[in-house]
Amino acid sequence: MTQDEVDLIYDYLHENYEYESTGNLIAKKDIKHSKRMGEPLGGFFYQGRGGSPKIRASIRCNGYNFRFPLSHFIWIFNYREKPKYVHHIDLNPINCRIENLKNSTLTEFQ
């Protein structure tokens, strides 16, 4: 992902969402074909059979579709950079508060 795409996502998120201390991005207004005001970005899914729950989110802006874990969008919202890998400090993939996220490499935690 290029820095131009990160800037596009950052601008889109700040225009349409606000960050809550609970770790959610909440729609500030109705977003065409997407969210209503007050709805959070993202939805739960289970990875694999019996896997742990995760929160995946997608946005569409300027003809591009971006689909990442919610923690990546929260990282971009706060730091305006695409993380290589987002580590959840408390190991809970649903806890997406910025205080619980750390930018790292995948090999640091294997």
GROMACS .gro file of C-alpha atoms in nm, residues 43-48 50-56 88 91-96:
model
   20
   43GLY     CA    1  -1.794  -0.681   1.190
   44PHE     CA    2  -1.707  -1.005   1.366
   45PHE     CA    3  -1.591  -1.317   1.185
   46TYR     CA    4  -1.429  -1.642   1.293
   47GLN     CA    5  -1.110  -1.740   1.118
   48GLY     CA    6  -1.110  -2.108   1.035
   50GLY     CA    7  -1.313  -2.308   1.579
   51GLY     CA    8  -1.078  -2.012   1.536
   52SER     CA    9  -1.067  -1.705   1.749
   53PRO     CA   10  -1.303  -1.417   1.669
   54LYS     CA   11  -1.164  -1.121   1.479
   55ILE     CA   12  -1.307  -0.791   1.358
   56ARG     CA   13  -1.275  -0.724   0.985
   88HIS     CA   14  -0.267  -0.681   2.042
   91LEU     CA   15  -0.364  -1.095   2.302
   92ASN     CA   16  -0.736  -1.022   2.261
   93PRO     CA   17  -0.802  -0.959   1.887
   94ILE     CA   18  -1.135  -0.792   1.965
   95ASN     CA   19  -0.980  -0.528   2.194
   96CYS     CA   20  -0.886  -0.261   1.938
   0.00000   0.00000   0.00000
